[in-house]
XYZ file of C-alpha atoms in Angstrom:
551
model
C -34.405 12.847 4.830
C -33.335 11.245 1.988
C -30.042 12.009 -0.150
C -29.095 10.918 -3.864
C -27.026 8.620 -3.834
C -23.172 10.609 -2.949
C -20.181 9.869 -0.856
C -19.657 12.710 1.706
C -16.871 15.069 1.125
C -15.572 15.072 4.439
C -17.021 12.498 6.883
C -16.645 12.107 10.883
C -15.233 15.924 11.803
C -15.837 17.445 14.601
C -17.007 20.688 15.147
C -16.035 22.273 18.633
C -17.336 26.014 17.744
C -20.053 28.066 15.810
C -18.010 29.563 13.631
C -15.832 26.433 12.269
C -18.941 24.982 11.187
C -19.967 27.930 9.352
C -17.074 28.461 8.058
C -17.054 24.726 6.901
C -20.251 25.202 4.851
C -18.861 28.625 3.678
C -16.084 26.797 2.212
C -17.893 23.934 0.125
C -20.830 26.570 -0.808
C -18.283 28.374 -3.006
C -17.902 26.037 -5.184
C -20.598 23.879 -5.023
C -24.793 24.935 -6.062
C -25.860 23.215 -2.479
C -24.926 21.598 0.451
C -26.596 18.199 2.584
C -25.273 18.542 5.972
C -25.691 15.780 8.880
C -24.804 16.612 12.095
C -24.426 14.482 15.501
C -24.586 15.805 19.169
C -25.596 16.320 22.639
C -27.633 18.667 24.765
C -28.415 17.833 28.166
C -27.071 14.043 28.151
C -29.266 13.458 25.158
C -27.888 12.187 21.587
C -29.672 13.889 18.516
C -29.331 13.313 15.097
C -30.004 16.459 12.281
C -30.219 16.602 8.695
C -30.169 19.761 7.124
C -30.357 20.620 3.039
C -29.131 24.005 1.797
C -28.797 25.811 -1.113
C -26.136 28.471 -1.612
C -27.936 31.267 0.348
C -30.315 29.938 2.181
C -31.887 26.848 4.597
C -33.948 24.587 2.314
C -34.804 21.893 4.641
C -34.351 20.746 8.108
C -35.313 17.558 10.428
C -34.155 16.264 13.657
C -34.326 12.995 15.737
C -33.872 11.956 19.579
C -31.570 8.882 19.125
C -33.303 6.033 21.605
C -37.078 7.185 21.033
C -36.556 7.991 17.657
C -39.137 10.676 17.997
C -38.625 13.561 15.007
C -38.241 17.081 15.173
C -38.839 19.795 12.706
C -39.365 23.370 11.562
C -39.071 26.056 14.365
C -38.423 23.340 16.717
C -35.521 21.580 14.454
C -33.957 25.230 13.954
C -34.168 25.557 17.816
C -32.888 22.506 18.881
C -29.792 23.233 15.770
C -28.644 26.669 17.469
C -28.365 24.677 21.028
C -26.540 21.638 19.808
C -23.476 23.477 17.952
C -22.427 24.764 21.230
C -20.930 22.044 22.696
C -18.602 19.848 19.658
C -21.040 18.366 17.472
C -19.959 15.316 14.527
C -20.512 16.115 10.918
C -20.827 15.215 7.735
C -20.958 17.045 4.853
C -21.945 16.561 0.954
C -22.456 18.613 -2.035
C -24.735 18.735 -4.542
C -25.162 20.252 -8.165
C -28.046 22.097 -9.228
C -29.563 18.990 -10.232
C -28.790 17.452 -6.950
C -30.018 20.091 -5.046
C -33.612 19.904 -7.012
C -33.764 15.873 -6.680
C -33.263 16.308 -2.694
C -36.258 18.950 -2.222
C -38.481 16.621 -4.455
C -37.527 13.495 -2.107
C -37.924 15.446 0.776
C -41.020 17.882 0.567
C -42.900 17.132 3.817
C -39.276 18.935 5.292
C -39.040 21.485 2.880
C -42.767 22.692 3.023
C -42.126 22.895 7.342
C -38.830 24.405 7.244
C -38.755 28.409 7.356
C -36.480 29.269 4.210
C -33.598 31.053 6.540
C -30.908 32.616 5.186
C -27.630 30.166 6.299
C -26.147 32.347 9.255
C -29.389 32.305 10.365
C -28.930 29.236 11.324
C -26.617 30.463 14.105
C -28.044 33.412 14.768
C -32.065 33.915 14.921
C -31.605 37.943 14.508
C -29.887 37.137 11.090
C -33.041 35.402 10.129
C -34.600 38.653 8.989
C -32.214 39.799 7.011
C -33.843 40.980 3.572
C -33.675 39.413 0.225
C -31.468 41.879 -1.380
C -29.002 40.932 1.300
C -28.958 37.391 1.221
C -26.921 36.881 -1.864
C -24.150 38.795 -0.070
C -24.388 36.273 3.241
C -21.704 33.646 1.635
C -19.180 35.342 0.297
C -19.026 38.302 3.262
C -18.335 35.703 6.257
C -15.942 33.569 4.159
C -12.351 34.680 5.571
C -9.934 35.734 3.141
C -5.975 35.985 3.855
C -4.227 38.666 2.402
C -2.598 38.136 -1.164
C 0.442 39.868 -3.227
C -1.454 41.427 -6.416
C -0.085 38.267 -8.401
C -2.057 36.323 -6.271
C -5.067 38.658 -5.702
C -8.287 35.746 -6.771
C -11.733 37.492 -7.987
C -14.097 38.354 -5.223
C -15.659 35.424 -4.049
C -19.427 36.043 -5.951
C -17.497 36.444 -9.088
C -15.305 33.253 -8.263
C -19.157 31.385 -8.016
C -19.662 32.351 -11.819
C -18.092 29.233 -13.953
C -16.430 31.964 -16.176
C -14.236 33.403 -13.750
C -13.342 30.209 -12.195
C -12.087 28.734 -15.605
C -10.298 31.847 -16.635
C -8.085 31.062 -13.558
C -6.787 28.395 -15.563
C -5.453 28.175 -19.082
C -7.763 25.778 -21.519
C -6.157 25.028 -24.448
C -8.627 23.238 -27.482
C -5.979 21.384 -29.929
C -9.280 19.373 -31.586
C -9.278 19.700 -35.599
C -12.567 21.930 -36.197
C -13.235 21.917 -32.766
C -14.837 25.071 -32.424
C -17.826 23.971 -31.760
C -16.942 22.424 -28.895
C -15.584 25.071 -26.616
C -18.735 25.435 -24.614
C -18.369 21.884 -23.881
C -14.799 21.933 -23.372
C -15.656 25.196 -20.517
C -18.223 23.448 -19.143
C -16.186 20.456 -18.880
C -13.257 22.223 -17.937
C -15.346 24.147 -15.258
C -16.185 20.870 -13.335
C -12.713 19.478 -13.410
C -11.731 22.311 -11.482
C -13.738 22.521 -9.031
C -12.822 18.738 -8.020
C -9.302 19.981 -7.818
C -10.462 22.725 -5.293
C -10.832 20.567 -3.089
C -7.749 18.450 -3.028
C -5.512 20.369 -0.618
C -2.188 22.034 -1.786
C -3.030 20.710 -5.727
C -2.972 24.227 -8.327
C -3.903 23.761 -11.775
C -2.421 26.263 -14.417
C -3.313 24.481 -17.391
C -5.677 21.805 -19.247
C -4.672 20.743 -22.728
C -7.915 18.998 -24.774
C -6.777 17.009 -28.108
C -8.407 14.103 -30.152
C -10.605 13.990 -33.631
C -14.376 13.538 -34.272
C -15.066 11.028 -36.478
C -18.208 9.759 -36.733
C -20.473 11.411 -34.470
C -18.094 10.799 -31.649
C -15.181 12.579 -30.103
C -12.270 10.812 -29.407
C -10.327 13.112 -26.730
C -7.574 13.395 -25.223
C -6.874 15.157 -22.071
C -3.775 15.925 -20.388
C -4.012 18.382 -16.997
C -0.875 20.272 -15.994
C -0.426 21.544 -12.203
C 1.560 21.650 -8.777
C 0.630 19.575 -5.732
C 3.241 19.084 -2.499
C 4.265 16.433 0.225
C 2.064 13.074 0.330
C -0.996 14.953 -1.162
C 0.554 14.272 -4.422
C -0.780 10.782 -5.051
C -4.283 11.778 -3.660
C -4.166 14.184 -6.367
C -3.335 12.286 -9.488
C -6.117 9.536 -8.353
C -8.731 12.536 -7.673
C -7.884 14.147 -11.055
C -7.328 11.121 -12.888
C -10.986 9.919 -11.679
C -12.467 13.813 -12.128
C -11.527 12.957 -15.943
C -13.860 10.153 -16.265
C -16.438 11.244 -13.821
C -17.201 14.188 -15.786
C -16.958 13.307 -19.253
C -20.634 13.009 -19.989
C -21.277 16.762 -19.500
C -19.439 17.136 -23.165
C -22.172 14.907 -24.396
C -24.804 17.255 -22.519
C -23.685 20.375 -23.714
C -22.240 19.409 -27.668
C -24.809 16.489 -27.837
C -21.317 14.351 -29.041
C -20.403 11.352 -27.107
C -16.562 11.778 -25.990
C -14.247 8.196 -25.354
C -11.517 9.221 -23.446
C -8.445 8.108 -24.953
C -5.089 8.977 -23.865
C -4.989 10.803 -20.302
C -2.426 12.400 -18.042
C -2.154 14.267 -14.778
C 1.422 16.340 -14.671
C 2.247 17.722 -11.598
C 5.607 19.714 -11.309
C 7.095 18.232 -14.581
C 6.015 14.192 -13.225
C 3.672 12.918 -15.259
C 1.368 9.992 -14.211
C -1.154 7.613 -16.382
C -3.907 5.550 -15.407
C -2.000 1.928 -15.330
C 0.778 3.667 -13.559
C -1.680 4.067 -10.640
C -2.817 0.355 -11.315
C 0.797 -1.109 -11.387
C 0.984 0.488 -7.761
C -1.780 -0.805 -6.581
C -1.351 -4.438 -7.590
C -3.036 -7.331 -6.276
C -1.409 -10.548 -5.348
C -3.033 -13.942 -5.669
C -1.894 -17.352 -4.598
C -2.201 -20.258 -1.989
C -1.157 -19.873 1.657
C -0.888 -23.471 2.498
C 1.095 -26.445 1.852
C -2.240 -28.510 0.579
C -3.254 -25.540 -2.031
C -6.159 -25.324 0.018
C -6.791 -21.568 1.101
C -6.451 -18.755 -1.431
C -6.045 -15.261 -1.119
C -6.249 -12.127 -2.651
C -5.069 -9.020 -1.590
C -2.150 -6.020 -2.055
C 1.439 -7.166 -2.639
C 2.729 -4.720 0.532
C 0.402 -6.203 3.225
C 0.321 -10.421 1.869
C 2.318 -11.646 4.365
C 0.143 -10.293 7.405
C -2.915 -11.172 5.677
C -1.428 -15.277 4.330
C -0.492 -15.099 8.153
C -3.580 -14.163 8.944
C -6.060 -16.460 6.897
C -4.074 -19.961 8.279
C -4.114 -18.880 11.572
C -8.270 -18.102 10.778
C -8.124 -21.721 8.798
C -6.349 -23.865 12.364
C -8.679 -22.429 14.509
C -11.788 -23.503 12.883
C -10.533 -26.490 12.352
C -9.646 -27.047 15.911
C -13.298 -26.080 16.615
C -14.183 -29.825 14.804
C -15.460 -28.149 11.240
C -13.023 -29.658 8.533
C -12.999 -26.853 5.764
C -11.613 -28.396 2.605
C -11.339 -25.370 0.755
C -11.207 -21.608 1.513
C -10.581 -18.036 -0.617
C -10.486 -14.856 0.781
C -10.595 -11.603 -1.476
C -9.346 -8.147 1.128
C -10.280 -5.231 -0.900
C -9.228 -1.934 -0.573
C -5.653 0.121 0.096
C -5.995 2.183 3.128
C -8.825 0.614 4.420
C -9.762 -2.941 4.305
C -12.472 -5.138 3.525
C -12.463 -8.958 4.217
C -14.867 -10.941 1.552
C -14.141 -14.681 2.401
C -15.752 -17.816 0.900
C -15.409 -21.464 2.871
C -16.280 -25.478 1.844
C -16.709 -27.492 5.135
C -17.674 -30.943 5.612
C -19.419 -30.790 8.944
C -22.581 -32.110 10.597
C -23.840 -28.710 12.153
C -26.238 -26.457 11.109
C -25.285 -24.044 8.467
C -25.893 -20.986 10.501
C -24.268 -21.908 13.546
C -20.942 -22.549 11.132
C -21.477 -19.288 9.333
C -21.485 -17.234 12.572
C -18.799 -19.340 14.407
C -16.642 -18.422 10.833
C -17.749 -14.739 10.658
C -16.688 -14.282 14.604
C -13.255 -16.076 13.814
C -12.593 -13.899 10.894
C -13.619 -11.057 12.669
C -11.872 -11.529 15.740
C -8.284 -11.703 13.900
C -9.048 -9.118 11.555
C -9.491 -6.860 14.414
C -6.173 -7.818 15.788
C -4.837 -7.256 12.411
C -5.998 -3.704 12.000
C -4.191 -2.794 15.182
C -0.869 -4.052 14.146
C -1.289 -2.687 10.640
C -2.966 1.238 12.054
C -5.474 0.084 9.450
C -8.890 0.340 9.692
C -10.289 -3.594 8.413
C -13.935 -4.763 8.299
C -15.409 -7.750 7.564
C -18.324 -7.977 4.684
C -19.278 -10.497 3.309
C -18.562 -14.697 4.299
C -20.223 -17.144 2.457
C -19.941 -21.038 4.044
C -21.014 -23.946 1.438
C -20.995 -27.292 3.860
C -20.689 -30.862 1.961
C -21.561 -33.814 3.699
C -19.073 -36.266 5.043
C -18.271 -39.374 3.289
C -18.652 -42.495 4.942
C -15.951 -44.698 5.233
C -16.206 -47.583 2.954
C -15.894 -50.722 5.331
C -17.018 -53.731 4.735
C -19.319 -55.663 6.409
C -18.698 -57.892 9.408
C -20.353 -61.073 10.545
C -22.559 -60.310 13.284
C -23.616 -63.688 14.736
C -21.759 -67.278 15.446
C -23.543 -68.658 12.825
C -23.211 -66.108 10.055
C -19.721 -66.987 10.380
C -19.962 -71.205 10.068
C -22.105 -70.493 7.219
C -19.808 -68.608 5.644
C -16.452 -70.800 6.474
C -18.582 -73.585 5.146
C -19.723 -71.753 1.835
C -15.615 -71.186 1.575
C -15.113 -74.831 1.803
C -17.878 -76.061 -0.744
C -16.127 -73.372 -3.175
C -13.039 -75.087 -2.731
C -14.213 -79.023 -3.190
C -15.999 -77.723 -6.512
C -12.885 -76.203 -7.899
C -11.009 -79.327 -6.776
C -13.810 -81.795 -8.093
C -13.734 -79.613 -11.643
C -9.984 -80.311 -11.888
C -10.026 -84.005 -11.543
C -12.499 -83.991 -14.365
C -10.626 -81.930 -16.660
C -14.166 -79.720 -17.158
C -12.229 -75.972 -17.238
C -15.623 -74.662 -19.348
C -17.314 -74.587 -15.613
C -14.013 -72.958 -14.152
C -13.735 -70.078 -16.508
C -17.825 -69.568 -15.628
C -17.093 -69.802 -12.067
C -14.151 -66.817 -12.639
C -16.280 -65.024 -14.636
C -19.068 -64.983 -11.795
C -16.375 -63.656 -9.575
C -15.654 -60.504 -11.588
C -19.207 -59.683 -12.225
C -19.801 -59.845 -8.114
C -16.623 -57.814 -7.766
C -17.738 -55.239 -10.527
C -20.784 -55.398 -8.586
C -19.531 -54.441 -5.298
C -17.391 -51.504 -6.644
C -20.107 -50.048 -8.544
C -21.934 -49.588 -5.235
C -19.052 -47.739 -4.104
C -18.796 -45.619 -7.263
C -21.834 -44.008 -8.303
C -21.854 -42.279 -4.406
C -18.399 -41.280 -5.004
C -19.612 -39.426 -8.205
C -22.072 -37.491 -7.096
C -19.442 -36.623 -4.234
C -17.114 -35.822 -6.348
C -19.281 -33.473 -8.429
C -20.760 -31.569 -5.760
C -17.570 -31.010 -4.242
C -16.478 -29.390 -7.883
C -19.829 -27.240 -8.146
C -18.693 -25.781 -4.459
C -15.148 -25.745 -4.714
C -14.808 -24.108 -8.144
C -17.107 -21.133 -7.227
C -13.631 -20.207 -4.939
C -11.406 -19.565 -7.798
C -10.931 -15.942 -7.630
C -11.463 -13.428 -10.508
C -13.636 -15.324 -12.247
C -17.294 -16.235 -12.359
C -17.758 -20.703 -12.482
C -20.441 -20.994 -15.124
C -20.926 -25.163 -15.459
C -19.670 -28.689 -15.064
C -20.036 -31.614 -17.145
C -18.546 -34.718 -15.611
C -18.648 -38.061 -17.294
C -16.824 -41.989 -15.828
C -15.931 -45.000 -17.070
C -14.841 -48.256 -15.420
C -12.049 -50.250 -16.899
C -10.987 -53.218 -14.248
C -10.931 -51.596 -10.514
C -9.864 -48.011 -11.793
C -12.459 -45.175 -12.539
C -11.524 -42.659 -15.496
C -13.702 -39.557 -15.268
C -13.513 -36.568 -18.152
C -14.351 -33.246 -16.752
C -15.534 -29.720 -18.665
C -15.325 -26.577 -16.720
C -16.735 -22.756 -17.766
C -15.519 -19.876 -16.585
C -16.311 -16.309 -17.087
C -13.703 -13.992 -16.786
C -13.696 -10.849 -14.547
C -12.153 -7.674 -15.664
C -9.812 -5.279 -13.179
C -11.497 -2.431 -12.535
C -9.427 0.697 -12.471
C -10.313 4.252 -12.238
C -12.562 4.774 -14.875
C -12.615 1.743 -16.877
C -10.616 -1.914 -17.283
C -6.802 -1.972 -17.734
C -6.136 -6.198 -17.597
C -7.669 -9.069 -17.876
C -7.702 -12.709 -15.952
C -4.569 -14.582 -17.301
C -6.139 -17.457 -19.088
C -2.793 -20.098 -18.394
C -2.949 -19.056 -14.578
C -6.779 -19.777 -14.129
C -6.540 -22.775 -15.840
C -3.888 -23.802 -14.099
C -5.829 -22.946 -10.194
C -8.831 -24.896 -11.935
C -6.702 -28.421 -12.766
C -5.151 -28.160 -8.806
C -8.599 -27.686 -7.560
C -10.107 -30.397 -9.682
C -6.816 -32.789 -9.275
C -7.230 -32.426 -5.040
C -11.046 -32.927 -5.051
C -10.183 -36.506 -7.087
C -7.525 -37.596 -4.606
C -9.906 -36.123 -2.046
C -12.883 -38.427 -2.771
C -10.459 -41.673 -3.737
C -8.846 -41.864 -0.416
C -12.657 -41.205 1.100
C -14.240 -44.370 -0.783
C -10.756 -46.358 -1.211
C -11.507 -46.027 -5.121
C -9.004 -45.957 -7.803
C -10.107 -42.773 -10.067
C -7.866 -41.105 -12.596
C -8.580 -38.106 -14.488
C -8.401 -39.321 -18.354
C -9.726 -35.826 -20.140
C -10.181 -31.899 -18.791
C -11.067 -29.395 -20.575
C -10.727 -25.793 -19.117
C -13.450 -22.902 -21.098
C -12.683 -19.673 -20.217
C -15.207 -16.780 -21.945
């Protein structure tokens, strides 16, 4: 079947009885309008694969599949083969969806939905409860979800009431400190409403209060939210990000409800008196960049707390494809992520294999040690995406050799008849003819090194175009590379565009690239390629003029 696009609220848990499952759906059915539910198992030896949609009373959809064959199963037969699987421990994951969700999964999926008998949701476990009337369907949910017993301070609404968005918001205090911002306090519920049911499900996290402020001025509302609450142990920082994120995430349904576009300006998460803002978050999860290696040649990116694993990490990855016979002249890798890791790496080799070949030999390198990594670490890392440019090799500038006896009398002799000129030109005093003769020489000399030079530019700017694209957290736009020749040196001006990349944050940018830095990485890169290419071609080149955009 097919899903909107979500990320599951709980992924990967397994089920061992009946019950827990329902209990499971139970649980994100009271606060959610539906439910997308895919669940893994086995019944005699055999792996099968169900989908099942749900709204909050009853079974919407349902399809299953016999891993291997692939063959699909559905209606009765789905149900059926649903009530045998769950009695052994089955995997699941599980998603919710809005009402909106819930309408956008029966239109993607109505071959399912027109086969699937429209069961009430213990029915599911139980075929006698599939019978159960109408009337008494709406009472299925909230009857089978457990409740522990509370003081009367504690005492919640029954759970049908705690469905309505009313009750759930009176729970906690909303306080509206907009100018004239009556007319908003629909939105503000709505809004409100939404934000609390994402902090439902953070565990131990209790909201007691949300505090709106800002102005409208022209047509939009500028607003300010600050959310007040308790949260305990290490599920404090999952609970300011989740909050902190809930703020953004739901801002639009203000401009649903009030038809006024809100900019969020100042907000805050305050749990027990500790208050936390968005670049507080981003200050803690700071990313280091720099070069690994002596030679500036391998960059990486990655969190301050975990570089010296990972700049371990990437050399060792560098030596051993180099020790495989692929030279790699430059290399970046970017590791995203905090708990989890994600290994983007980009690589310029001068090699003569095939590009492919290179590009897997690289990707089974990387993956190899990242593997190794992750066990040290108790991280879970995963390689994405690698990216190999190859250049080809220079050849060594040599010069040519006689091949035969008499290519080399010929040329002894032609060294002899230069010399008896030059001496016959003295004794007549003729140094009109000698300056002509010198001049010849410099024009075959200028000769030769051009045929050297113009190879060793288009080297040299290839090996730019490729190496520049590495400079992390920014986008390489162009190149324009212009030489001169004055005597045996070459002077080459180079202009370079970059486009910079924002940090993403929660719910929006926080910092930019730091122009002095990227210029900086730019000059080293273009400064190595030059010494790079010299020593290839045994050319003098100097870099006369750079000029660094960044946009």
């Amino acid at each position: 079947m097919k899903l909107p696009g979500l990320t599951p609220l709980k992924e990967n848990i397994v089920i061992v009885s009946p019950g827990d499952l329902l209990r499971e759906i139970q649980s994100i059915l009271s606060t959610a309008e539906g439910a997308f539910i895919k669940i893994f198992g086995k019944k005699s030896g055999q792996g099968y694969y169900m989908e099942i949609l749900m709204d909050r009373s009853k079974i919407l959809a349902i399809e299953g599949q016999e891993v291997g064959s692939g063959k699909s199963i559905s209606g009765e037969g789905a149900l059926s083969l649903f009530r045998e699987l769950i009695k052994g421990p089955v995997i699941v994951d599980l998603y919710t969806l809005d009402e909106i969700g819930v309408k956008l999964s029966i239109a993607d999926n109505l071959e399912a939905y027109a086969e699937t008998p429209k069961v009430p949701i213990v029915g599911l476990f139980s075929p006698e409860e599939s019978k159960t009337s109408p009337q008494e369907v709406a009472q299925i949910v909230p009857r089978a979800v457990p409740e522990p017993a509370r003081s009367p301070e504690e005492k919640k609404p029954e759970p049908t009431q705690r469905a309505a968005s009313a009750g759930t918001v009176e729970e906690v205090e909303i306080v509206n400190e907009i100018p004239n911002g009556d007319f908003l306090n629909d939105a503000l519920r709505e809004y409100a409403r939404h934000l609390i049911s994402e902090a439902n499900r953070v565990r131990t996290l209790q909201l007691t209060k949300i505090v709106f402020s800002g102005e409208v001025s022209g047509g939009v509302l500028y607003l300010n939210v600050h959310m007040y609450g308790h949260s305990e142990g290490q599920m404090r920082e999952v609970a300011e990000k989740r909050m902190l994120h809930a703020i953004s995430t739901h801002a639009p349904v203000i401009l649903r409800v009030a038809d006024i576009k809100p900019i969020l300006k100042d907000i805050k998460v305050i749990l027990d008196g500790k208050e936390v803002a968005p670049q507080q978050i981003v200050d803690t999860d700071k990313k280091k960049t720099g070069k690994v290696d002596k030679e500036g040649r391998i960059t990486l990116s990655v969190l301050e707390d975990v570089w010296p694993y990972f700049s371990a990490m990437a050399r060792t990855v560098i030596e051993e494809i180099r020790g495989a016979g692929i030279n790699v002249t430059a290399a970046s890798f970017d590791i995203k992520g905090r708990r989890e890791f994600e290994v983007n790496a980009k690589l310029v080799v001068e090699t003569g294999l095939p590009r492919e070949g290179v590009e897997n030999l690289v990707r089974s390198v990387i993956t190899r040690h990242s593997k190794d990594l992750g066990k040290t670490l108790n991280r879970y890392i995963t390689v994405h995406n690698i990216e190999v440019e190859t250049v080809e090799k220079a050849a060594p500038a040599v010069q040519a050799e006689p091949k035969s006896t008499r290519a080399v009398q010929i040329i002894e002799r032609k060294t002899e008849l230069e010399k008896e000129v030059e001496k016959l030109l003295e004794q007549a005093g003729i140094e009109e003819l000698a300056s002509l003769t010198e001049e010849k020489k410099k024009e075959s000399e200028q000769a030769l090194l051009r045929s050297r030079i113009e190879p060793a530019m288009e080297t040299l700017k290839a090996r730019l175009h490729t190496e520049l694209k590495l400079i992390p957290r920014v986008t390489f736009k162009w190149l324009k590379l212009s030489w001169d020749v004055q005597d045996s040196t070459v002077y080459v001006s180079i202009e370079a565009s970059f486009l910079k990349e924002e940090v993403g944050g929660l719910f929006g940018s926080f910092s930019g690239v730091n122009e002095e830095k990227l210029k900086n990485d730019a000059k080293e890169t273009i400064l190595r390629a030059i010494r790079d290419v010299s020593r290839e071609y045994s050319i003098s080149i100097k870099l006369s003029k750079l000029n660094v955009i960044v946009r």
